[in-house]
Tab-separated table of C-alpha atoms in Angstrom:
chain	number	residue	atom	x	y	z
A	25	UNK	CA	216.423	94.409	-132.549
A	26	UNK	CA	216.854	93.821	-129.109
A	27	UNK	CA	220.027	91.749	-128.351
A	28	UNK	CA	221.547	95.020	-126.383
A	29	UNK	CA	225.215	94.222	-127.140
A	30	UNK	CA	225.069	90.755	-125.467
A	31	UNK	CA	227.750	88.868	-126.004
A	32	UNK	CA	227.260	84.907	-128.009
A	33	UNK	CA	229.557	82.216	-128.731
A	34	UNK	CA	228.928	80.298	-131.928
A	35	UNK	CA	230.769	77.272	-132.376
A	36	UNK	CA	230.281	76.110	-135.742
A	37	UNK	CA	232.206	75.001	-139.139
A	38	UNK	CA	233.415	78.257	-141.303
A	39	UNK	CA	231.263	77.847	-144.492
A	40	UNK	CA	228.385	80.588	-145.624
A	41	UNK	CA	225.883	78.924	-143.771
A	42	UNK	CA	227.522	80.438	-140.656
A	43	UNK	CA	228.346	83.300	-141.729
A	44	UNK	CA	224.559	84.379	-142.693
A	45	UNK	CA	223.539	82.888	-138.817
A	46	UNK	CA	226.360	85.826	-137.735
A	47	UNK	CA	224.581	88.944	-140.104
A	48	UNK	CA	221.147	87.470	-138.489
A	49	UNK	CA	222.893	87.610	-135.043
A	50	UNK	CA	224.219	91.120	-135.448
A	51	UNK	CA	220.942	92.109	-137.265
A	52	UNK	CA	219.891	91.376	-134.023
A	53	UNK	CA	221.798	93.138	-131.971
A	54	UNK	CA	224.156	90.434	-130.506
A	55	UNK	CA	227.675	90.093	-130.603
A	56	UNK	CA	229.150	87.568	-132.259
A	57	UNK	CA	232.505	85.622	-131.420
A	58	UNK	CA	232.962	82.751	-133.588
A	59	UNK	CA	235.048	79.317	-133.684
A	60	UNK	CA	235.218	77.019	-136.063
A	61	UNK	CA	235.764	73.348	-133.726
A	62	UNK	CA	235.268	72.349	-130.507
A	63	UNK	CA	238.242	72.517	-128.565
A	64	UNK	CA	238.647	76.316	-129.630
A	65	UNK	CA	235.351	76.876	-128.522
A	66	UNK	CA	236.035	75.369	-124.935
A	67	UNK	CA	238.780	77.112	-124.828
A	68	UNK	CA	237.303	80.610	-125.337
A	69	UNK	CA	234.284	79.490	-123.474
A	70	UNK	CA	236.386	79.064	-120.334
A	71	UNK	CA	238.297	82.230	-120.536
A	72	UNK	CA	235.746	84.673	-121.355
A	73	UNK	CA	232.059	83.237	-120.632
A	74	UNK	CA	229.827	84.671	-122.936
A	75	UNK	CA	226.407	85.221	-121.869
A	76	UNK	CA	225.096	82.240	-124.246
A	77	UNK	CA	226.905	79.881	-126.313
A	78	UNK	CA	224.884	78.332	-129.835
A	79	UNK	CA	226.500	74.645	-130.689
A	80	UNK	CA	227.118	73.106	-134.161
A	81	UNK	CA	225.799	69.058	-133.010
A	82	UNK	CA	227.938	68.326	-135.739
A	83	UNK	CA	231.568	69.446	-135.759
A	84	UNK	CA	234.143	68.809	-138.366
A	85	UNK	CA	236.467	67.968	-135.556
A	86	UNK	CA	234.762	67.383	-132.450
A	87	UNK	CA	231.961	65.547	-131.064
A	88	UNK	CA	229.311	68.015	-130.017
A	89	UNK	CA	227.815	65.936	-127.667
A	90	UNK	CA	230.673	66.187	-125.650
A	91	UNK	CA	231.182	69.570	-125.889
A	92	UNK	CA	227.814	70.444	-124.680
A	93	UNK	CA	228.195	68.065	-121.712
A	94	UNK	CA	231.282	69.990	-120.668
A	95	UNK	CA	229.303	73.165	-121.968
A	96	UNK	CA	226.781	73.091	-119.576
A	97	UNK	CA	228.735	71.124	-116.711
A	98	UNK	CA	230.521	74.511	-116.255
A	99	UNK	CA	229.537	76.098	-112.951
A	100	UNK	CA	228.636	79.794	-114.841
A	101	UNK	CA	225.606	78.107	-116.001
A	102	UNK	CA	225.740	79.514	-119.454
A	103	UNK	CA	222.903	78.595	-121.915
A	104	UNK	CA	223.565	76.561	-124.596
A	105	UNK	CA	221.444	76.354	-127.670
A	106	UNK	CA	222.094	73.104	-129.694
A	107	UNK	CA	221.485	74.096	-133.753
A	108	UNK	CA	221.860	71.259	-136.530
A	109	UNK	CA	221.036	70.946	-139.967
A	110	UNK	CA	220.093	67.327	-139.059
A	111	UNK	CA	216.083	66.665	-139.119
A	112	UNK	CA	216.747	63.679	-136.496
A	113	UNK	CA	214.210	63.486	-133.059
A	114	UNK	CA	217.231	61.525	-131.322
A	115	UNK	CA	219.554	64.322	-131.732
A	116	UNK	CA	217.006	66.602	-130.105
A	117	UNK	CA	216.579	64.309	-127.454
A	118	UNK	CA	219.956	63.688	-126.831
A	119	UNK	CA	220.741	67.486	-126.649
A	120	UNK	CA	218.479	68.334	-123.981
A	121	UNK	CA	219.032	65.248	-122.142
A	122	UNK	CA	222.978	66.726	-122.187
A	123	UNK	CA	221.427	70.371	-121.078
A	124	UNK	CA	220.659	72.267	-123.774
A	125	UNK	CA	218.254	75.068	-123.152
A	126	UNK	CA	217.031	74.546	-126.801
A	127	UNK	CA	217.051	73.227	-129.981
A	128	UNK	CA	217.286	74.808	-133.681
A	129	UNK	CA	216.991	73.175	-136.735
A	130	UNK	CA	218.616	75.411	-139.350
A	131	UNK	CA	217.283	75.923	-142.754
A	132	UNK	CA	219.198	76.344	-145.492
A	133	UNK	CA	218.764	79.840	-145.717
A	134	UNK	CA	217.623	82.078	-142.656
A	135	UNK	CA	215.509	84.274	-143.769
A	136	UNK	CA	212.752	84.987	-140.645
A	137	UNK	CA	214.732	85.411	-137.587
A	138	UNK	CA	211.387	85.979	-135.545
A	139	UNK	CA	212.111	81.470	-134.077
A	140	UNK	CA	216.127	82.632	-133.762
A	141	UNK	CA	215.443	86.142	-131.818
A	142	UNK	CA	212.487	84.307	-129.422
A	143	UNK	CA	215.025	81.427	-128.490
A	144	UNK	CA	217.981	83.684	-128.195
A	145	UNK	CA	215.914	86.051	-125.713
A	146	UNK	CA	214.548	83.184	-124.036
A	147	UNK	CA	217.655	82.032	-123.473
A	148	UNK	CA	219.390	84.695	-121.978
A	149	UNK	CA	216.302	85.052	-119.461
A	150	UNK	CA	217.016	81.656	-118.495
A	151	UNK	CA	220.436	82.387	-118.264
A	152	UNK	CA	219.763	85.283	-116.245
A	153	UNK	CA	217.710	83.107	-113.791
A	154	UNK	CA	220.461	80.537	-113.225
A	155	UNK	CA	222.665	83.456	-112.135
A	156	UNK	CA	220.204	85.131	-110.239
A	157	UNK	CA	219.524	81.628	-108.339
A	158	UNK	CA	223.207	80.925	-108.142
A	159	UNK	CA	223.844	84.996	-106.116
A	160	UNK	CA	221.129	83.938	-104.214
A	161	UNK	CA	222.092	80.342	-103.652
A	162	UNK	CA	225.215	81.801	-102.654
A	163	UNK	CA	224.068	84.669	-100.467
A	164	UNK	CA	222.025	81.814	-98.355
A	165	UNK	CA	225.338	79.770	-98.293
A	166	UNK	CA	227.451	82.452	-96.932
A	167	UNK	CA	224.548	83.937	-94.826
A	168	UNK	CA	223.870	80.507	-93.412
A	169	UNK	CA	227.817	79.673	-92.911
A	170	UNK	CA	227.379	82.842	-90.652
A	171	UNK	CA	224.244	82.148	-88.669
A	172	UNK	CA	226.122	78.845	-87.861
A	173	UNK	CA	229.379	80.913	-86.734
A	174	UNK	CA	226.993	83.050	-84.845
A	175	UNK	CA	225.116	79.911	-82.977
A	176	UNK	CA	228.330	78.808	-82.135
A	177	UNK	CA	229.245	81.778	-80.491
A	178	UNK	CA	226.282	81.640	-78.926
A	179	UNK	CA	226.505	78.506	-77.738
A	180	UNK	CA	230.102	78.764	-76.283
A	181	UNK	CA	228.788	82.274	-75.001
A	182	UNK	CA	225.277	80.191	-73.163
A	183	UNK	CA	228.144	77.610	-72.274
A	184	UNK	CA	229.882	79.708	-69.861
A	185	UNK	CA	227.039	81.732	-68.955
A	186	UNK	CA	225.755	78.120	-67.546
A	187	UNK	CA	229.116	77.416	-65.577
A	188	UNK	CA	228.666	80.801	-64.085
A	189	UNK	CA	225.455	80.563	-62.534
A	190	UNK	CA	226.066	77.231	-61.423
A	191	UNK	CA	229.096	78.373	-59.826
A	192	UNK	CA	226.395	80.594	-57.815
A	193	UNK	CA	224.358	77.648	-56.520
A	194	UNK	CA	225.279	76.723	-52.799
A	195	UNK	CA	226.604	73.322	-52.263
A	196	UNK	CA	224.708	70.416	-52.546
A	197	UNK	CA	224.008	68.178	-49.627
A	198	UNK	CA	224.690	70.857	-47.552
A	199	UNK	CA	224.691	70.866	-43.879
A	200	UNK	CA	223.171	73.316	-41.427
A	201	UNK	CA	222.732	72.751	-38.127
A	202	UNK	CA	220.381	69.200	-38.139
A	203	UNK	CA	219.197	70.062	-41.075
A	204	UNK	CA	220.217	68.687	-44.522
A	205	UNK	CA	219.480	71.267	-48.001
A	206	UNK	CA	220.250	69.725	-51.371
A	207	UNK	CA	218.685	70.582	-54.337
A	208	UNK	CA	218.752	69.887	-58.172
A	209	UNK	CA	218.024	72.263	-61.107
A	210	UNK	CA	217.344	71.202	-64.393
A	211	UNK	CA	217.358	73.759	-67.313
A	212	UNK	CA	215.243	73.581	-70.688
A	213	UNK	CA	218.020	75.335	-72.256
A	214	UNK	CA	221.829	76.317	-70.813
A	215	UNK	CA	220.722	78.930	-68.825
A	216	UNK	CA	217.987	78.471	-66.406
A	217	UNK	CA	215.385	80.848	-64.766
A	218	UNK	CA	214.671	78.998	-61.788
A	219	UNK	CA	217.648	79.511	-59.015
A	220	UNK	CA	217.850	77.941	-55.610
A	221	UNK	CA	220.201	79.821	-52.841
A	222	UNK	CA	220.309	78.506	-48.763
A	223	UNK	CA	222.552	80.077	-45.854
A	224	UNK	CA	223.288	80.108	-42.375
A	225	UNK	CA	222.604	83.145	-41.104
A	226	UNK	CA	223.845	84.231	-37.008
A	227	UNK	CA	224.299	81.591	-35.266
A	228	UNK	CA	221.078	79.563	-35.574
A	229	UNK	CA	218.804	79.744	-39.016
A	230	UNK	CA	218.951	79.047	-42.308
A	231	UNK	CA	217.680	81.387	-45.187
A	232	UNK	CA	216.481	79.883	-48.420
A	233	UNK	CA	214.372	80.558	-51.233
A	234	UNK	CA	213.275	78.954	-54.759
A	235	UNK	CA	212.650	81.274	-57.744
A	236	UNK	CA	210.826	81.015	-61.198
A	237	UNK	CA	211.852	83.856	-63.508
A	238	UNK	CA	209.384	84.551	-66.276
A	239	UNK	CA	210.314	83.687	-69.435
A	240	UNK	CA	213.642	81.814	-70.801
A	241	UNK	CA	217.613	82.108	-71.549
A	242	UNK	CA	220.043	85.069	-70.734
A	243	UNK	CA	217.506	87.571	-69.626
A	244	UNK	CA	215.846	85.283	-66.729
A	245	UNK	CA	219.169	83.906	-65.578
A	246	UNK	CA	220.020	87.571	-65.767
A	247	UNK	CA	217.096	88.017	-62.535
A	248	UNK	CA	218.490	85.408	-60.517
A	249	UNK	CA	221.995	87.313	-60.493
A	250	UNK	CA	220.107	89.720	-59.425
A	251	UNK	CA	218.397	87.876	-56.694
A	252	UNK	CA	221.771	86.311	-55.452
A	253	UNK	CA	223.035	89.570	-54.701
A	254	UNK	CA	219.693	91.124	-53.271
A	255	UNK	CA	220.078	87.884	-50.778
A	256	UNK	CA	223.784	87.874	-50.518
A	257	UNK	CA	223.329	92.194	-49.490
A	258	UNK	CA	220.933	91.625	-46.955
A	259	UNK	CA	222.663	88.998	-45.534
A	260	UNK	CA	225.981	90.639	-45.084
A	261	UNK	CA	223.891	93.802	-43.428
A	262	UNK	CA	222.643	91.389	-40.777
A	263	UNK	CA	226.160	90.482	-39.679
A	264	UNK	CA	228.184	94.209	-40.123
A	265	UNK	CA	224.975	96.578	-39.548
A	266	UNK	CA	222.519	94.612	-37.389
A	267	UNK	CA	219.645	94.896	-39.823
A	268	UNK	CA	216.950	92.101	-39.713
A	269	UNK	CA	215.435	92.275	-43.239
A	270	UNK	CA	216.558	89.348	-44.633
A	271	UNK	CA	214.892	87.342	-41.357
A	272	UNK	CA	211.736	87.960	-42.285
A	273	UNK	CA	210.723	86.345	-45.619
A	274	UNK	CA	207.596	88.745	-46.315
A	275	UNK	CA	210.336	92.012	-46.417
A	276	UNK	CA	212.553	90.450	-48.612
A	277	UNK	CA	209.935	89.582	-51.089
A	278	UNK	CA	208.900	93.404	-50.973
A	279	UNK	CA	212.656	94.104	-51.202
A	280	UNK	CA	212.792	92.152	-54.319
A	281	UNK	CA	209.652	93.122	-55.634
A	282	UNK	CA	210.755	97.017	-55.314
A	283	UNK	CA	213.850	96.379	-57.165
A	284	UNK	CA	212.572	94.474	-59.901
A	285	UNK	CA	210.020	97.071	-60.959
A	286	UNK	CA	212.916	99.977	-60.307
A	287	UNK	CA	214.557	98.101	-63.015
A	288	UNK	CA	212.363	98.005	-65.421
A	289	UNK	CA	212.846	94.645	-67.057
A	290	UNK	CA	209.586	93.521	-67.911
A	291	UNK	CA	210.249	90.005	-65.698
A	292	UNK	CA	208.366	89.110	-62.863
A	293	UNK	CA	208.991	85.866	-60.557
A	294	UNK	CA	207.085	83.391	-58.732
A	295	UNK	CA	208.831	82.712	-55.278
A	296	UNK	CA	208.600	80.765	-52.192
A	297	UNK	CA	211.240	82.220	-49.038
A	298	UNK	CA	211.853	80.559	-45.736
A	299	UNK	CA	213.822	81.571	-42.512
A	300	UNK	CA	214.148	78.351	-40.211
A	301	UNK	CA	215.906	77.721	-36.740
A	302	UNK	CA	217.741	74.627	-37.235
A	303	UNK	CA	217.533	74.348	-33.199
A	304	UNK	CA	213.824	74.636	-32.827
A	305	UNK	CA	212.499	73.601	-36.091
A	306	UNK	CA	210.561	76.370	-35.982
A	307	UNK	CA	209.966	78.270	-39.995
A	308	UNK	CA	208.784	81.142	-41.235
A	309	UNK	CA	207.847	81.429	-44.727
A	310	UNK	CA	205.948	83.233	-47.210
A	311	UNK	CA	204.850	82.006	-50.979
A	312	UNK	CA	204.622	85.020	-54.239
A	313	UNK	CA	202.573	83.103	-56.743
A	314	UNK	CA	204.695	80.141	-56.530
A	315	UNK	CA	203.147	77.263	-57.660
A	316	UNK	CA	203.282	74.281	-56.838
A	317	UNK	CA	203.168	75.312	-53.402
A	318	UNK	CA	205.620	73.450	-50.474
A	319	UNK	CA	205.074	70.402	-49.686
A	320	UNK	CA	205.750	68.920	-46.112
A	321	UNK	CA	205.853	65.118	-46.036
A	322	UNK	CA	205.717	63.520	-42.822
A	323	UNK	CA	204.750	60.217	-41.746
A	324	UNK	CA	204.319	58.988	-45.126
A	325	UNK	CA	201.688	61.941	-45.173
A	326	UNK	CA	202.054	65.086	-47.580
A	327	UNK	CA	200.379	68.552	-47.461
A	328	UNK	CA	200.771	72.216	-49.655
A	329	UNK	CA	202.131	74.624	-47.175
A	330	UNK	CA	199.126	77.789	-47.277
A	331	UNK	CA	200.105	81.332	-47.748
A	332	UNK	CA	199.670	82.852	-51.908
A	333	UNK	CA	200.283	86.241	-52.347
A	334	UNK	CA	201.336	88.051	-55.882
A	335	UNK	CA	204.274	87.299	-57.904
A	336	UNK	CA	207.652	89.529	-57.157
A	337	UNK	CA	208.000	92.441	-60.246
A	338	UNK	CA	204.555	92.862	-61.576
A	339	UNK	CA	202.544	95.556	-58.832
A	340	UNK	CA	204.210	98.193	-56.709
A	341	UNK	CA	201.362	98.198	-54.374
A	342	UNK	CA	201.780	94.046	-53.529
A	343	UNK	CA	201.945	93.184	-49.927
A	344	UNK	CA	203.504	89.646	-48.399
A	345	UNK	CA	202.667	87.911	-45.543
A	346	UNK	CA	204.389	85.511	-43.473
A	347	UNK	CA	203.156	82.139	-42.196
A	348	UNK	CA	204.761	80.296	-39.076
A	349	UNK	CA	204.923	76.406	-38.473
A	350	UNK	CA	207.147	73.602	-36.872
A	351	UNK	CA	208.898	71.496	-38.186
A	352	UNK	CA	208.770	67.893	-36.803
A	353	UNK	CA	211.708	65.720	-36.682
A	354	UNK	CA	210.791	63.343	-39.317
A	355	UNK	CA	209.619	66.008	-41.353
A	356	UNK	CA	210.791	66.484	-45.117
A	357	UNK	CA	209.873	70.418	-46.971
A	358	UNK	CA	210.052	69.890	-50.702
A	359	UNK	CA	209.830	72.485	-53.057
A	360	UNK	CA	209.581	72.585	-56.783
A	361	UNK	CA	209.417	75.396	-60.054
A	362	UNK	CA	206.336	75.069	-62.107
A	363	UNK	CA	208.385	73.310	-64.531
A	364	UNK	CA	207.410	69.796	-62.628
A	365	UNK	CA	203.893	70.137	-63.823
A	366	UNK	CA	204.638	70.692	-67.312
A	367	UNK	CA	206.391	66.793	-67.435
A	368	UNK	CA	203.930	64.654	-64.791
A	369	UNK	CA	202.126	62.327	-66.599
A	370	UNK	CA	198.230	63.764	-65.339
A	371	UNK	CA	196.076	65.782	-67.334
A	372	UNK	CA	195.083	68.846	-65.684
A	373	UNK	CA	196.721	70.994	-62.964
A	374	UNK	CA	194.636	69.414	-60.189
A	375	UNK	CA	195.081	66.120	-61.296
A	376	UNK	CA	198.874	66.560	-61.293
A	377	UNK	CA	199.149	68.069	-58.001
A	378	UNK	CA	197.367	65.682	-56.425
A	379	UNK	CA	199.798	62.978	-57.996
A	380	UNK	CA	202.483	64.930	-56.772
A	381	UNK	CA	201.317	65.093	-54.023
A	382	UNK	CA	200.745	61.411	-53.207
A	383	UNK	CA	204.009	60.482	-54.764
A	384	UNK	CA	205.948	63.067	-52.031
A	385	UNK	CA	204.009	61.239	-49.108
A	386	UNK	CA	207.065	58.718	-49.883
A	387	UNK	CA	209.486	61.463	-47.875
A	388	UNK	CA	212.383	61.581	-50.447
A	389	UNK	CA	215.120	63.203	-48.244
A	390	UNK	CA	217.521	64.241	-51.546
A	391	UNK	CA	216.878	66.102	-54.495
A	392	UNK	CA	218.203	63.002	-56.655
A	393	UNK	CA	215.230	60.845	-54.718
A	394	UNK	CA	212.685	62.822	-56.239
A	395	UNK	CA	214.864	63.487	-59.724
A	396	UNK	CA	215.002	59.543	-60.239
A	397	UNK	CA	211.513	59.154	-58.751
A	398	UNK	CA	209.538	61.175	-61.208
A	399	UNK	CA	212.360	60.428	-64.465
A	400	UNK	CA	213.367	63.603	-64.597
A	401	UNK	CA	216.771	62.919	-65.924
A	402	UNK	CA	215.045	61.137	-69.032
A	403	UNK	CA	213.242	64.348	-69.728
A	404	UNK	CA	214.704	64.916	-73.103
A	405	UNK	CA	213.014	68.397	-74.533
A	406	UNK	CA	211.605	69.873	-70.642
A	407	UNK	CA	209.029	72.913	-72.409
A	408	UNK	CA	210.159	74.699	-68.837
A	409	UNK	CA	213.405	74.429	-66.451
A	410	UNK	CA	212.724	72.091	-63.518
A	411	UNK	CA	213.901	73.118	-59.751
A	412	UNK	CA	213.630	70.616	-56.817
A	413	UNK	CA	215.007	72.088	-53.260
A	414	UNK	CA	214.642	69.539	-50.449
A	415	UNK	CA	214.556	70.106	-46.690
A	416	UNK	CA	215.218	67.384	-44.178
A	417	UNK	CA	216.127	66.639	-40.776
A	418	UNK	CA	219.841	64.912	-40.766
């Protein structure tokens, strides 16, 4: 006897045939509601839901196909076991075409409950697994309902984390002195870990810089906030306490460097910084592991500015230096993240610099030149974001 108290509906006729199935039920250890038809079956069915439900094929009353259907269309996923005293294959058939777990032919007397107690306990395991599947079919629903509530927060969240640091991008053309700065930056996901920035600073030069934070997302647009304001500090202290640090390209990279490691943030970034006189032409520059380096295009001629020292964030001990060259007046400085190499057709870093650098001996004097010139707009699924600063004479 192992039927633990669980709970069956029998829907049968009310003759002595049924009532031995109930003292084999109980002998069992099952409780036993019964009903003599269909409809009072259904009814019971649907306010109490017994843990399995055994069907009489053949009601006075009612046609037990139709009850089963509605039996096992029922979202509690009850088992049903069909039982007949009909010997006919087509009623099995039919029966577990309808969803019956089983199917018992009754004898005329039940006398070895061993087949009734194996497909009553298999049964209620099957039972058992439909609810188990259903709690978990539900938990993956509701769980899933909130991952998508959560990615849209996310999303409205990476949204306006995206207008934000564009808002920190300088204009674009912008102006200063006779020279023309533009620049495009195109992000592999809303928020980007390259950043661009360009500035008059006194009376006469222009301070910019490019930037490739390691990594992806909040955390490397997170280092370009910082950046901004490292730039945007040592500015102001040129103007209001006459310090020259952020003239000289090689101390702002050890600025930057020293306050990325202070921080602890486990992010390092490639950089290239320039300081040029928009009278003279005249720039000073210095490159921290950026690849690909500058490019200066002149004459329908291009060339990688020199100068490679270590990426900003990654050695306390890293030393910059600075490189000094003139700018002539048909001269155009183009700069890019390493994101450009991960979408140029090549194979092979060498191979691709060398196309890019052919392609630049064309002297694009915007951003959206070289954007349309290499298709970066069609770029669907960029593994990397993609930065493009250009330099010209206006």
């Amino acid at each position: 006897m192992d039927g633990n108290g669980h709970k069956l509906l029998l829907i049968q006729r009310d003759d002595l045939q049924r009532a031995e199935l109930v003292d084999s039920l109980i002998h069992l250890g099952y409780s036993v509601v019964t009903c003599d038809d269909g409809e009072e079956g259904l009814n019971y069915f649907h306010g109490h839901t017994p843990e399995a439900v055994l069907l009489d094929m053949y009601l006075p009353s009612s046609d037990g196909r139709e009850i089963l259907k509605q039996l096992t269309d029922d979202a509690s996923e009850v088992p049903v076991i069909a039982i007949s005293r009909r010997k006919l294959m087509s009623d099995v058939v039919a029966a577990l075409r309808h969803g019956a777990c089983d199917y018992l032919l009754l004898p005329d007397s039940i006398k070895d409950t061993d087949i009734l107690e194996h497909a009553l306990q298999r049964a209620m395991a099957q039972g058992a697994l439909k609810r188990e599947n259903r709690a978990y079919r539900q938990k993956l629903e509701n769980a899933n309902r909130d991952l998508l509530e959560s990615l849209t927060h996310l999303q409205k969240d990476q949204q306006a984390g995206r207008h934000v640091q564009s808002r920190m991008l300088p204009e674009t053309p912008k102006i200063i002195g006779k020279y023309s700065f533009c620049h495009r930056i195109l992000p592999s996901l809303y928020l980007s870990g390259d950043f661009i920035d360009y500035f008059l600073v006194g009376d006469r030069h222009a301070v910019f810089f490019i930037a490739d934070v390691s990594g992806h997302g909040a955390s490397s647009a997170f280092v370009t906030v910082i950046l901004k304001n490292l730039f945007a500090r040592k500015r102001s202290d040129y103007h209001h306490r006459h310090n020259s640090v952020i003239m000289s390209p090689a101390h702002m990279l050890e600025r930057a460097n020293s306050e990325l490691l202070d921080m602890d943030i486990d992010k390092h970034v490639t950089m290239c910084v320039g300081v040029l006189n928009v009278d003279s032409g005249e720039l000073l520059y210095s490159v921290a592991g950026h690849l690909p380096a500058p490019v200066m295009s002149v004459d329908g001629k291009a060339q990688y500015l020199e100068c490679h020292d270590l990426p900003v964030g990654l050695f306390p001990d890293a030393t910059y230096t600075e490189q000094q060259l003139f700018l002539p007046e048909n001269a155009v400085l183009t700069l890019f993240s390493d994101g450009i190499l991960e979408v140029l057709e090549p194979s092979g870093v060498r191979a691709k610099e060398e196309y890019l650098l052919e392609a630049l001996g064309e002297g694009w004097k915007s951003a959206d030149e070289v954007v349309n010139a290499f298709n970066l707009d069609q770029v669907t699924e960029a593994p990397d974001d993609i930065a493009v600063l250009v330099v010209s004479r206006v």
